[in-house]
Short mmCIF file of N, CA, C and O in Angstrom, two decimals:
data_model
loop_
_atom_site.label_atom_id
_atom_site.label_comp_id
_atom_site.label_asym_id
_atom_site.label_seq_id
_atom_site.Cartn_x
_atom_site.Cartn_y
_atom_site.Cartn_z
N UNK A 1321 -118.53 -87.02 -108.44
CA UNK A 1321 -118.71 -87.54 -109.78
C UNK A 1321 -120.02 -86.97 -110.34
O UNK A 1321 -120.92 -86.84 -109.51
N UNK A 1322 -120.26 -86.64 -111.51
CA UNK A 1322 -121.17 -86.22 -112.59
C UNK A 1322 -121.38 -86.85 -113.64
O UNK A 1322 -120.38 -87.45 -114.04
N UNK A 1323 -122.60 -87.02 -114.48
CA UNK A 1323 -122.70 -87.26 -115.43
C UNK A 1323 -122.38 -85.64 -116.67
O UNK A 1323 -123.08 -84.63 -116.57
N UNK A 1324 -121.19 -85.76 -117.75
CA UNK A 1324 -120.80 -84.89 -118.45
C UNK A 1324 -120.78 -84.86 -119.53
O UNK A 1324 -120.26 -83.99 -120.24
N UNK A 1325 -121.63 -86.30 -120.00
CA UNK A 1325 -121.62 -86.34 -121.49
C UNK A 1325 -122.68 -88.31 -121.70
O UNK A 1325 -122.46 -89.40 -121.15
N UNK A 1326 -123.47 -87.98 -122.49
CA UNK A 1326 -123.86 -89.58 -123.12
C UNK A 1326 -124.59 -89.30 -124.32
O UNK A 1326 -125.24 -88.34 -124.73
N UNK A 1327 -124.28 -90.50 -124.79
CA UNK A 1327 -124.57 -90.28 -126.12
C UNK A 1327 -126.05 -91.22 -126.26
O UNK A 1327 -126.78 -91.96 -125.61
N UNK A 1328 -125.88 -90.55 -127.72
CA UNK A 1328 -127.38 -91.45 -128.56
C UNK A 1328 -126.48 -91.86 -129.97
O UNK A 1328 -125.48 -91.26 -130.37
N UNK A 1329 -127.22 -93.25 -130.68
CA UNK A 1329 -126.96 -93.62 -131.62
C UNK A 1329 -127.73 -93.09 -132.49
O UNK A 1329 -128.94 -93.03 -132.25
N UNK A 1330 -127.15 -92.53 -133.84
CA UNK A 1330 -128.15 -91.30 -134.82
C UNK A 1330 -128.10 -92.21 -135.96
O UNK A 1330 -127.38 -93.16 -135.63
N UNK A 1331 -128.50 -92.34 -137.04
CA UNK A 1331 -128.64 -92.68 -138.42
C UNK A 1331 -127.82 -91.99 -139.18
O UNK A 1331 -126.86 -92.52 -139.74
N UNK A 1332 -128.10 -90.76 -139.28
CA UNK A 1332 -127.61 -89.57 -139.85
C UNK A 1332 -127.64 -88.38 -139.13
O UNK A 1332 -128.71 -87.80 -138.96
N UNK A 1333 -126.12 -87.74 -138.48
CA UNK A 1333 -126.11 -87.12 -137.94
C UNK A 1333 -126.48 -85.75 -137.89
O UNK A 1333 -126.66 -84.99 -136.93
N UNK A 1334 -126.59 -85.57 -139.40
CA UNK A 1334 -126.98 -84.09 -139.75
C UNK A 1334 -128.33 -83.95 -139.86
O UNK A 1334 -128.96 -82.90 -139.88
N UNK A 1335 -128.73 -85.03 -139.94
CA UNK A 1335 -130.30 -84.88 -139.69
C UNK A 1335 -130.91 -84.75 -138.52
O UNK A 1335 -132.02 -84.25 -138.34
N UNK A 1336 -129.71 -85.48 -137.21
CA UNK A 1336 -130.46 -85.55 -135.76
C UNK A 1336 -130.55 -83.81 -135.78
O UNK A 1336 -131.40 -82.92 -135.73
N UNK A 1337 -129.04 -83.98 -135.88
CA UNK A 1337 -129.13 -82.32 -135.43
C UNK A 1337 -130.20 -81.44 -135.74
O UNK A 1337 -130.37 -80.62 -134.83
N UNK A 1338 -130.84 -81.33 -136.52
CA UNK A 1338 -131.87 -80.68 -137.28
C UNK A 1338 -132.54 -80.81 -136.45
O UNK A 1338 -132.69 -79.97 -135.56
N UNK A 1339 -133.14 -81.90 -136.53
CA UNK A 1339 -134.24 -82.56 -135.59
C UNK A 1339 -134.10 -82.15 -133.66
O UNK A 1339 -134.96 -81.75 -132.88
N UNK A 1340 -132.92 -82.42 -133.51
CA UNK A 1340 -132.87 -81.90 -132.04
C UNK A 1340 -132.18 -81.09 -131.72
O UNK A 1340 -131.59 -81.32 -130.66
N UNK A 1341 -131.86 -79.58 -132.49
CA UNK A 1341 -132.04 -78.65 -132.56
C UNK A 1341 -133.44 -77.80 -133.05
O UNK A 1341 -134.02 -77.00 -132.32
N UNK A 1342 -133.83 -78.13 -134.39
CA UNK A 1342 -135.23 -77.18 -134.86
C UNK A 1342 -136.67 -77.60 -133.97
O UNK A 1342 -137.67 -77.02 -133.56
N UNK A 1343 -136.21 -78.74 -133.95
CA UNK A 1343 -137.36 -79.10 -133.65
C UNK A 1343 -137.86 -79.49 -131.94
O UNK A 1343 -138.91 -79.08 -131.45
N UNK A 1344 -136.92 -80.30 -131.27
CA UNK A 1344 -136.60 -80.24 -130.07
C UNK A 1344 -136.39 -79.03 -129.35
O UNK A 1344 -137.20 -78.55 -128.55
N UNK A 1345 -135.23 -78.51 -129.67
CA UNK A 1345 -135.20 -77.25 -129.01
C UNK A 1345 -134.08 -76.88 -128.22
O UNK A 1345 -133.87 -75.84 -127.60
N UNK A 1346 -133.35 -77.96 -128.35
CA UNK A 1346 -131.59 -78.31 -127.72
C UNK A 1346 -130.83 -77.13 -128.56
O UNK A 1346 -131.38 -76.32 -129.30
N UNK A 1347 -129.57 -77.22 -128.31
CA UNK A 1347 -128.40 -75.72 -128.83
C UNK A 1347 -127.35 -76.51 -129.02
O UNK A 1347 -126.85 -77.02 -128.02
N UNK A 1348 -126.73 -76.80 -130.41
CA UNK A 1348 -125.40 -77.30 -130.64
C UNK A 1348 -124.59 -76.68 -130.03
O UNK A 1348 -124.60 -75.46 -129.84
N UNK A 1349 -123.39 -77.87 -129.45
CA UNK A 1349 -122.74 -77.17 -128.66
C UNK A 1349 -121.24 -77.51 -129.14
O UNK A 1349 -120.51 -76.53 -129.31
N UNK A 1350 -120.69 -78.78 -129.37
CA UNK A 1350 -119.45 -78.92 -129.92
C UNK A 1350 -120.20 -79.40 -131.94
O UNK A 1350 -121.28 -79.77 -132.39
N UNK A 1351 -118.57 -79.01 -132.62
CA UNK A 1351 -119.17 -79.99 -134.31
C UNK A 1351 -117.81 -80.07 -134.86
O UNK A 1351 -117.52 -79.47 -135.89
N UNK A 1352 -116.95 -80.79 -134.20
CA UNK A 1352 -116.22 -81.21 -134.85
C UNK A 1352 -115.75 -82.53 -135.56
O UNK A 1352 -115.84 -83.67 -135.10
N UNK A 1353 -115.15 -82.09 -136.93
CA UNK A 1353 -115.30 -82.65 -137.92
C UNK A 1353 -114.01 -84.08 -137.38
O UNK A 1353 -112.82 -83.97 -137.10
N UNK A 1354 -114.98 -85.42 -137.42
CA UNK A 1354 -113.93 -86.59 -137.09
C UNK A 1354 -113.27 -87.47 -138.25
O UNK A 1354 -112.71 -88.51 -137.91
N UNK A 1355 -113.29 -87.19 -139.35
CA UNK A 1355 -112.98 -88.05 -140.80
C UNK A 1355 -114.16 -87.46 -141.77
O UNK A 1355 -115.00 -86.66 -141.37
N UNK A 1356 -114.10 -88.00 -143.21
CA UNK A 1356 -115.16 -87.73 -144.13
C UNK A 1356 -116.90 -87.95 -143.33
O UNK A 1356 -117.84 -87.31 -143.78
N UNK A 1357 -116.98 -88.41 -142.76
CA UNK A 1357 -118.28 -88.34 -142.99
C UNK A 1357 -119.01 -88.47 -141.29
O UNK A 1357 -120.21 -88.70 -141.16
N UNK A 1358 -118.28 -88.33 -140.36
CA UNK A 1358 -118.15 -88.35 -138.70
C UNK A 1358 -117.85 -87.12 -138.01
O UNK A 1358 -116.82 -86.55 -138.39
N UNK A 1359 -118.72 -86.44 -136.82
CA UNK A 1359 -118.47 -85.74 -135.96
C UNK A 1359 -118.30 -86.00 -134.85
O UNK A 1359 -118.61 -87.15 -134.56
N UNK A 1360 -117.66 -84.96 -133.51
CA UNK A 1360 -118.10 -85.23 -132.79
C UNK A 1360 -119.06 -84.15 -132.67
O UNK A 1360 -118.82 -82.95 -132.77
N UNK A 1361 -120.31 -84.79 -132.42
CA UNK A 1361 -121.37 -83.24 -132.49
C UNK A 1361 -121.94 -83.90 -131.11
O UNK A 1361 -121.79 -85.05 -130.72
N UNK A 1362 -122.64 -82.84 -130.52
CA UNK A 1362 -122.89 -82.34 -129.31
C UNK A 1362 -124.18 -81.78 -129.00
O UNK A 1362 -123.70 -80.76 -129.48
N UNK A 1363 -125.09 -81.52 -128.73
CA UNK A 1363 -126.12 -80.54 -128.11
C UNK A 1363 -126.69 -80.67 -126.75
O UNK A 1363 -127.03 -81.73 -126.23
N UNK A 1364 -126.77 -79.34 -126.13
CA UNK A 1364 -126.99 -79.32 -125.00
C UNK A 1364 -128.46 -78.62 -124.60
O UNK A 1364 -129.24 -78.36 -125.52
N UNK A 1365 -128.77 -78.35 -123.40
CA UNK A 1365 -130.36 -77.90 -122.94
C UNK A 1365 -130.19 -76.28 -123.19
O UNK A 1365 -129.38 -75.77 -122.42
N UNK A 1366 -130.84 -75.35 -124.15
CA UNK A 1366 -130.19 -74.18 -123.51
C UNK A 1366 -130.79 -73.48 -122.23
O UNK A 1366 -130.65 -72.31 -121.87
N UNK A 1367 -131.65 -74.67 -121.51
CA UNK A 1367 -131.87 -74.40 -119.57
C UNK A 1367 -130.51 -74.26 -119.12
O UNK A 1367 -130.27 -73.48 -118.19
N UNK A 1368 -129.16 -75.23 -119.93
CA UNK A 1368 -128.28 -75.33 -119.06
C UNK A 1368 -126.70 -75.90 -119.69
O UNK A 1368 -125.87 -76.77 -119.44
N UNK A 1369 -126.99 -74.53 -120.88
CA UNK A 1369 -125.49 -75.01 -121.61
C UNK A 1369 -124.50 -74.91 -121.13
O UNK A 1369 -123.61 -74.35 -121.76
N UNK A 1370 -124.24 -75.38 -119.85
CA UNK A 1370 -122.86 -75.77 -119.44
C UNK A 1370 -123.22 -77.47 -118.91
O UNK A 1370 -122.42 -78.16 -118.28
N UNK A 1371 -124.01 -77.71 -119.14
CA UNK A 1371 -124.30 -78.95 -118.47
C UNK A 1371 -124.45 -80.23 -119.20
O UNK A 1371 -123.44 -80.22 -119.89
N UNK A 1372 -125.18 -81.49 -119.51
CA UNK A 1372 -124.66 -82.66 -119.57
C UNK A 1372 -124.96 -82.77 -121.01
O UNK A 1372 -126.13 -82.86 -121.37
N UNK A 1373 -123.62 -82.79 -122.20
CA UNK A 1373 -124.06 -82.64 -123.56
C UNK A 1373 -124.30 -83.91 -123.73
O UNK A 1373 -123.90 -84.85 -123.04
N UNK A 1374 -125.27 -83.92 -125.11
CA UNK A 1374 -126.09 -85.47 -125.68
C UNK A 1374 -124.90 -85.49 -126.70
O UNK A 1374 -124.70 -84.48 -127.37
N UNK A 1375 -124.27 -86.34 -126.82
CA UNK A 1375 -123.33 -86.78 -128.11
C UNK A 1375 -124.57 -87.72 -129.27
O UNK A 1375 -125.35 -88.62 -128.94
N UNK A 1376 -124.35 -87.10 -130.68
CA UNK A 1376 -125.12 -87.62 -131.57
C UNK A 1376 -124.61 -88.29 -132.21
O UNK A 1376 -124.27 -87.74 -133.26
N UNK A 1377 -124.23 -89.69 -132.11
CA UNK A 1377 -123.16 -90.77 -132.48
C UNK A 1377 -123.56 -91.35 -133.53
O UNK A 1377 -124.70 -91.78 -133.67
N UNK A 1378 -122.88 -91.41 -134.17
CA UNK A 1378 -123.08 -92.25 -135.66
C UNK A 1378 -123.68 -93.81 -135.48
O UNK A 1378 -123.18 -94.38 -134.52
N UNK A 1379 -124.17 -94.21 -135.86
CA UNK A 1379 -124.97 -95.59 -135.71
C UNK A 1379 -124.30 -96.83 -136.39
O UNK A 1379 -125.00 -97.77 -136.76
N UNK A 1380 -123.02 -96.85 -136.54
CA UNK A 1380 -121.96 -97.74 -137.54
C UNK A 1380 -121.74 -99.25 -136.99
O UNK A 1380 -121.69 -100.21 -137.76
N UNK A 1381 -121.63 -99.38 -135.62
CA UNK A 1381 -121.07 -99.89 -135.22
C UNK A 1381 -122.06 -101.25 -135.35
O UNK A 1381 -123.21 -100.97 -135.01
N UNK A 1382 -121.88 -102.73 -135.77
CA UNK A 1382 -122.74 -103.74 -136.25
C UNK A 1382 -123.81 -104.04 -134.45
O UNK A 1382 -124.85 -104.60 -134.79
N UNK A 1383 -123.82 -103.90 -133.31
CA UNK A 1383 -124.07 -103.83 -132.42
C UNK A 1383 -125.01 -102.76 -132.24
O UNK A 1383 -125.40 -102.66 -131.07
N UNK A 1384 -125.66 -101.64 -133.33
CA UNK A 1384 -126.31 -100.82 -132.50
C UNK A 1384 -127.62 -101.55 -133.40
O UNK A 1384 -128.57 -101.70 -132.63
N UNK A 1385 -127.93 -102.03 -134.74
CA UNK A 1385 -129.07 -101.85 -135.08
C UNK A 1385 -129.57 -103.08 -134.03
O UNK A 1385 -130.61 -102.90 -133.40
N UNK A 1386 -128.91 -104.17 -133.88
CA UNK A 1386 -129.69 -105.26 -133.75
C UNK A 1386 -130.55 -104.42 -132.11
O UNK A 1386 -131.79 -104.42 -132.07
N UNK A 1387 -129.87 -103.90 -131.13
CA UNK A 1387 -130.05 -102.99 -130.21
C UNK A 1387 -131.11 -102.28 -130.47
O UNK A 1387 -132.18 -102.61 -129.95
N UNK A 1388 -131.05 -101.47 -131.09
CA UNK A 1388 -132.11 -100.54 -131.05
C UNK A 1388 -132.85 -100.94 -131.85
O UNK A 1388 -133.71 -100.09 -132.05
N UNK A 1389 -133.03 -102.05 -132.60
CA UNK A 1389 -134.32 -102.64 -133.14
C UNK A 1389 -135.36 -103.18 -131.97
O UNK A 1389 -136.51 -102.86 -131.70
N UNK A 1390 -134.43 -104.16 -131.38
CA UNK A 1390 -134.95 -104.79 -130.22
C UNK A 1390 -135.90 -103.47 -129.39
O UNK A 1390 -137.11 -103.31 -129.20
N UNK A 1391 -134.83 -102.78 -129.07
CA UNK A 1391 -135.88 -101.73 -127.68
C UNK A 1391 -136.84 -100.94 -128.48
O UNK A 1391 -137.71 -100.44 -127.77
N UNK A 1392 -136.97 -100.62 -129.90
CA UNK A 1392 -138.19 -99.87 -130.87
C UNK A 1392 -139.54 -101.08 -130.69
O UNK A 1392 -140.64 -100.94 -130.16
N UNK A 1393 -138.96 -102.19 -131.33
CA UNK A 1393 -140.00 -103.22 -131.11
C UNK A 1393 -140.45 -103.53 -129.64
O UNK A 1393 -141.68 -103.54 -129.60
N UNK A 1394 -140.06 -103.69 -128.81
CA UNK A 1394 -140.81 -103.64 -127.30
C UNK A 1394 -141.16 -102.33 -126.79
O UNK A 1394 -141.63 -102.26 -125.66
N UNK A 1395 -141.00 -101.42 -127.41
CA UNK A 1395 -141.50 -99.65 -127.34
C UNK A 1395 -140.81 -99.55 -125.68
O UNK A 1395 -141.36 -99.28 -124.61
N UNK A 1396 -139.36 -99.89 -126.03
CA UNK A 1396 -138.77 -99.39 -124.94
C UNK A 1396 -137.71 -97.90 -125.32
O UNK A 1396 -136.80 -98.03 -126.13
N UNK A 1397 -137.98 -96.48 -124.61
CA UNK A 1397 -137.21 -95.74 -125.01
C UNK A 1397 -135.92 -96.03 -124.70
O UNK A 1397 -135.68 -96.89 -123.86
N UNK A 1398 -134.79 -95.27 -125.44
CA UNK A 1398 -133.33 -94.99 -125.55
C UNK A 1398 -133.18 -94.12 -124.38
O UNK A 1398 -132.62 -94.42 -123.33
N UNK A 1399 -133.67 -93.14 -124.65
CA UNK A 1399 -133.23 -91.92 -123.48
C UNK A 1399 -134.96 -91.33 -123.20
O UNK A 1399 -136.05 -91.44 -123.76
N UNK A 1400 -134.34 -90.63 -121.87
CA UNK A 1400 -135.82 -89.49 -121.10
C UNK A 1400 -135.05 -88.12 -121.24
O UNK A 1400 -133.87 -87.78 -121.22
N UNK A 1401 -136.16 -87.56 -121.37
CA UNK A 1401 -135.98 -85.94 -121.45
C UNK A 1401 -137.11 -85.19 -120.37
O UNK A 1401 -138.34 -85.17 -120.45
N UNK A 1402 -136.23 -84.61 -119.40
CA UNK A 1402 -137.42 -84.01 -118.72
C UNK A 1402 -138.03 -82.73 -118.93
O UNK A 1402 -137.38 -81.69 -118.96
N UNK A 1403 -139.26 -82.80 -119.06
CA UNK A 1403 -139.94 -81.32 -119.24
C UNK A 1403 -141.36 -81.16 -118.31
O UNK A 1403 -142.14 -82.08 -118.07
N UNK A 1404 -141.47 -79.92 -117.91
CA UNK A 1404 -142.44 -79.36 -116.94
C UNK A 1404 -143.46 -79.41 -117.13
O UNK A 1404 -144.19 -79.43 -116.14
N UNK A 1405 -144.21 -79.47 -118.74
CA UNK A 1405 -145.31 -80.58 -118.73
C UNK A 1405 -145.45 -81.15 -120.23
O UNK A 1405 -145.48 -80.62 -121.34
N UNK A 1406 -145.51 -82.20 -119.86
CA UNK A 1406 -145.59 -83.11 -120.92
C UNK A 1406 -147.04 -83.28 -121.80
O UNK A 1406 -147.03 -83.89 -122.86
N UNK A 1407 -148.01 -82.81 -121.38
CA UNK A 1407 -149.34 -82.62 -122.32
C UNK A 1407 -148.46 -81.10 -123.06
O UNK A 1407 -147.79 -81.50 -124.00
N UNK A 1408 -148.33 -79.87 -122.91
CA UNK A 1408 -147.87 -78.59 -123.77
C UNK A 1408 -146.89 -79.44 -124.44
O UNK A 1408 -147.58 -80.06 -125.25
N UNK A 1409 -145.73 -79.81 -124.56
CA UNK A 1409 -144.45 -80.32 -125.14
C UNK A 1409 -145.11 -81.05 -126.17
O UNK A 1409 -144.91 -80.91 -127.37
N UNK A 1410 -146.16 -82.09 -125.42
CA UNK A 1410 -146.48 -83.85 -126.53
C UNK A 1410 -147.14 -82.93 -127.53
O UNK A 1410 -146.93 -83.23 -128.70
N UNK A 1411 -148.06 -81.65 -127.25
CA UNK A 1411 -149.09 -80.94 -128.65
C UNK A 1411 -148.22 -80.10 -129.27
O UNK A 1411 -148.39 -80.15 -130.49
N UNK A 1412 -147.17 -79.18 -128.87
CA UNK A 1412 -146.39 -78.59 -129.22
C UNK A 1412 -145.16 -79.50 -130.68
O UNK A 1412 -144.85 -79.28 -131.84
N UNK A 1413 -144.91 -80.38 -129.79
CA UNK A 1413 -144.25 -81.61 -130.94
C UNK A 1413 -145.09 -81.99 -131.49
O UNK A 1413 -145.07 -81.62 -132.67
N UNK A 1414 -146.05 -82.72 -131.18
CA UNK A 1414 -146.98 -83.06 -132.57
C UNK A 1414 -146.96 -81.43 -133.55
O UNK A 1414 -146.45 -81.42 -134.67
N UNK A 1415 -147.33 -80.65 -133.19
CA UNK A 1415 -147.60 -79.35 -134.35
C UNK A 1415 -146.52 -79.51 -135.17
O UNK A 1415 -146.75 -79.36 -136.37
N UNK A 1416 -145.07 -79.86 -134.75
CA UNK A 1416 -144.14 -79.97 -135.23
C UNK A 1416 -143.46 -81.37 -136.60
O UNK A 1416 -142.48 -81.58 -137.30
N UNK A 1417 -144.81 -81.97 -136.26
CA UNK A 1417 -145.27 -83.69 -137.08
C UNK A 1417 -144.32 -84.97 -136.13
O UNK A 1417 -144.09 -86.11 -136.53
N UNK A 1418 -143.94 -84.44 -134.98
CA UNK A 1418 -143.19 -85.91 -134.67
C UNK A 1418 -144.23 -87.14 -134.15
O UNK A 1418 -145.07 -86.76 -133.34
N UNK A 1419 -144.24 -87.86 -134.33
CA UNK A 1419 -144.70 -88.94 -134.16
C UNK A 1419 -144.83 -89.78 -132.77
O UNK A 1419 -143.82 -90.46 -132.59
N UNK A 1420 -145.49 -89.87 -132.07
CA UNK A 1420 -145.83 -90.59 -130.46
C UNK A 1420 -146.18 -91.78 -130.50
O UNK A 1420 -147.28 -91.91 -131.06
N UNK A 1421 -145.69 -92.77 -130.13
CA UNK A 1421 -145.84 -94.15 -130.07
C UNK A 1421 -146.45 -94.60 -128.61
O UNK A 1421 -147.05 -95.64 -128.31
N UNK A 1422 -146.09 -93.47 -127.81
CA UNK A 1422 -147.43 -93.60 -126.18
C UNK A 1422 -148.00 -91.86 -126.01
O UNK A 1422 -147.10 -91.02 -125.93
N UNK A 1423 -148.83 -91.58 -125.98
CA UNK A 1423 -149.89 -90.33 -125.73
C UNK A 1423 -149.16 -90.14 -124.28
O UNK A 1423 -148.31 -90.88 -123.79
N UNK A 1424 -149.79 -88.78 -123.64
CA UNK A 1424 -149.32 -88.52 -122.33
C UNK A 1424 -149.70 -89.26 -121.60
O UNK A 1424 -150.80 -89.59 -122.03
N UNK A 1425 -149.41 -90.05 -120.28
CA UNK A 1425 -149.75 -91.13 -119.62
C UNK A 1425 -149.04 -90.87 -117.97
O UNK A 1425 -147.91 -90.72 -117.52
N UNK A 1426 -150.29 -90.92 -117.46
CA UNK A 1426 -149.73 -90.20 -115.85
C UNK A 1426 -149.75 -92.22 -115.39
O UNK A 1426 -150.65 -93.06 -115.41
N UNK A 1427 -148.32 -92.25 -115.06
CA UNK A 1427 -147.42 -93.89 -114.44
C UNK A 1427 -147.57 -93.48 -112.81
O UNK A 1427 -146.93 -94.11 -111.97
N UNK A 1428 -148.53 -92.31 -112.40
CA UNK A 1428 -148.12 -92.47 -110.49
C UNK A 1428 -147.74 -91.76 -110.61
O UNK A 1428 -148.42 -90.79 -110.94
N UNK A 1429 -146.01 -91.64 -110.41
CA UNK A 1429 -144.94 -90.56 -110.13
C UNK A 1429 -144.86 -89.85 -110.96
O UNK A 1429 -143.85 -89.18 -110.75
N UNK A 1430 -145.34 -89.54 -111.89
CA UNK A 1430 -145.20 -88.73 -113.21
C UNK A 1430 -145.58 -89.04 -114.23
O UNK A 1430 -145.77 -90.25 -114.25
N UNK A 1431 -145.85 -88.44 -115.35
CA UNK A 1431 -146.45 -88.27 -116.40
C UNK A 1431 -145.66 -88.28 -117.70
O UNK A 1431 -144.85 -87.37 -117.88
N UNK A 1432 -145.81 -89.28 -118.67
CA UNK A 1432 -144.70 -89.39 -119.92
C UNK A 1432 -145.49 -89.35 -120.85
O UNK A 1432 -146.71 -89.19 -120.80
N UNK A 1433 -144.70 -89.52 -121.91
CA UNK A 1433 -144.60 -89.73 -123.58
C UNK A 1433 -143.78 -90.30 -124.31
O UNK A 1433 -142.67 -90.23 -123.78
N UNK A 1434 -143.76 -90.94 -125.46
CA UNK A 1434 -142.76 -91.66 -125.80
C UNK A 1434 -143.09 -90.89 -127.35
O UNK A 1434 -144.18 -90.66 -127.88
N UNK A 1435 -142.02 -90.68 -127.71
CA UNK A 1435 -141.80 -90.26 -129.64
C UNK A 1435 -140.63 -91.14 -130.33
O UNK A 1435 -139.71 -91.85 -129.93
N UNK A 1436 -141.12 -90.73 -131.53
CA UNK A 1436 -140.08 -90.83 -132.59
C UNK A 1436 -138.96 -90.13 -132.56
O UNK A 1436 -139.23 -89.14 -131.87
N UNK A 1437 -137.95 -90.08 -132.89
CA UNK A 1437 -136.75 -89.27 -132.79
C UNK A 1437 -136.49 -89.26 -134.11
O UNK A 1437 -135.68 -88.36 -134.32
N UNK A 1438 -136.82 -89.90 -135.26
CA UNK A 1438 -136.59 -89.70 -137.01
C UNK A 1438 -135.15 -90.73 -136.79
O UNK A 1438 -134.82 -91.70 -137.47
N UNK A 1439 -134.72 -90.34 -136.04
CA UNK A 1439 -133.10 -91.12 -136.20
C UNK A 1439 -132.97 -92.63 -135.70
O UNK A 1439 -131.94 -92.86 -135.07
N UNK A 1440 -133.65 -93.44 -135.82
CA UNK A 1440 -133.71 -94.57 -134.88
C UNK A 1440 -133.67 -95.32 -133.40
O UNK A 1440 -133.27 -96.37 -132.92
N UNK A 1441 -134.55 -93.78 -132.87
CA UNK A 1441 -134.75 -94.06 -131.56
C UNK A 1441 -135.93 -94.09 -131.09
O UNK A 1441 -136.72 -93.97 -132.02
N UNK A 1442 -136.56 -94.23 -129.86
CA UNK A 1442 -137.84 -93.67 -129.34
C UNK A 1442 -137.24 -93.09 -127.85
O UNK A 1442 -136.60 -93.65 -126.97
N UNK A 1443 -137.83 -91.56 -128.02
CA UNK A 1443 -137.04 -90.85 -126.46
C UNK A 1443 -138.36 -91.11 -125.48
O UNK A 1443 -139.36 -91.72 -125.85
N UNK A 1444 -138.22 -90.69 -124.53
CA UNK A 1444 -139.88 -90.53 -123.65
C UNK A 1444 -139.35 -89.36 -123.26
O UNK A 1444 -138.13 -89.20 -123.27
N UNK A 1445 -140.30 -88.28 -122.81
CA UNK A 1445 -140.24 -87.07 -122.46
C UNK A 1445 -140.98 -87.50 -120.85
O UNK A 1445 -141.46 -88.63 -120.85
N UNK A 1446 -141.13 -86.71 -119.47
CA UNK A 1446 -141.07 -86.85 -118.25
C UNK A 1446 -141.43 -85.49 -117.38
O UNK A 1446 -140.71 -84.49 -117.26
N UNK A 1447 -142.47 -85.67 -116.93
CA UNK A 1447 -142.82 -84.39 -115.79
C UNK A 1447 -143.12 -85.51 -114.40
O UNK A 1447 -144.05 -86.31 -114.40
N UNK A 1448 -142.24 -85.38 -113.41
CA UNK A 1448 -142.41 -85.55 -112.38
C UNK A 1448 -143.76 -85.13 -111.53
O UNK A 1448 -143.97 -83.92 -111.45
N UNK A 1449 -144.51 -85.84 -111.02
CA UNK A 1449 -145.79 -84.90 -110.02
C UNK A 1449 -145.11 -84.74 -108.51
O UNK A 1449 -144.38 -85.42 -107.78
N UNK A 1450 -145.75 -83.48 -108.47
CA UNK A 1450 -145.40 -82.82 -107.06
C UNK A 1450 -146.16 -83.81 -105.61
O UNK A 1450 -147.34 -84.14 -105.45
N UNK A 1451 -145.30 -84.00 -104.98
CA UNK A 1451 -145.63 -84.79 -103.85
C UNK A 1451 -146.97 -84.64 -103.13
O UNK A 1451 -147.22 -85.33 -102.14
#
């Protein structure tokens, strides 16, 4: 068994994309069109575009705001993203204007960040330390 797909809840999907494509740095990978105003859109790592796509899900459903209000207000992230170091990435994204709600912060086992995602999330980004 594998993980082959999970999603995030977006606001506006054409905006995530923007955002986690231009700015992130992910590679659309599926965009197909689901009714007037719904995709299924897709982006993947291009470390590893055959591997576990982020679905950018429409945020409709009456169950996601109360959700992701809750985990914004306790500055709990949605999703982790791992990267090899998280001080280059956190200054690199800031140049980019995203917004950090925790600075780089070595937890022991590794070293995070938490951002804005524009779309109603907060991701944390993740560098593991070497044993």
């Amino acid at each position: 068994m594998r993980i082959a797909l999970t999603s995030i809840f977006v606001d506006d999907q054409r905006k995530a994309l923007d955002f986690y494509t231009d700015v992130l740095g992910f590679t659309k990978h599926l965009d197909i069109p689901l009714g007037e105003d719904a995709w299924w859109l897709t982006v993947v790592s291009p470390e590893a575009p055959e591997g576990t796509e982020l679905l950018l899900e429409p945020a409709g459903h009456p169950a996601v705001k109360p959700y992701r209000d809750a985990l914004v207000e306790d500055g709990i992230p949605l999703a982790q993203f791992a990267v090899d170091d998280v001080d280059a990435e956190y200054n690199r994204l800031r140049e980019h204007g995203v917004v950090f709600t925790q600075e780089p912060t070595d937890v022991g086992t590794a070293i995070v960040a938490v951002f804005d995602d524009t779309c109603g999330n907060l991701i944390q980004i993740a560098a593991v330390k070497e044993a």
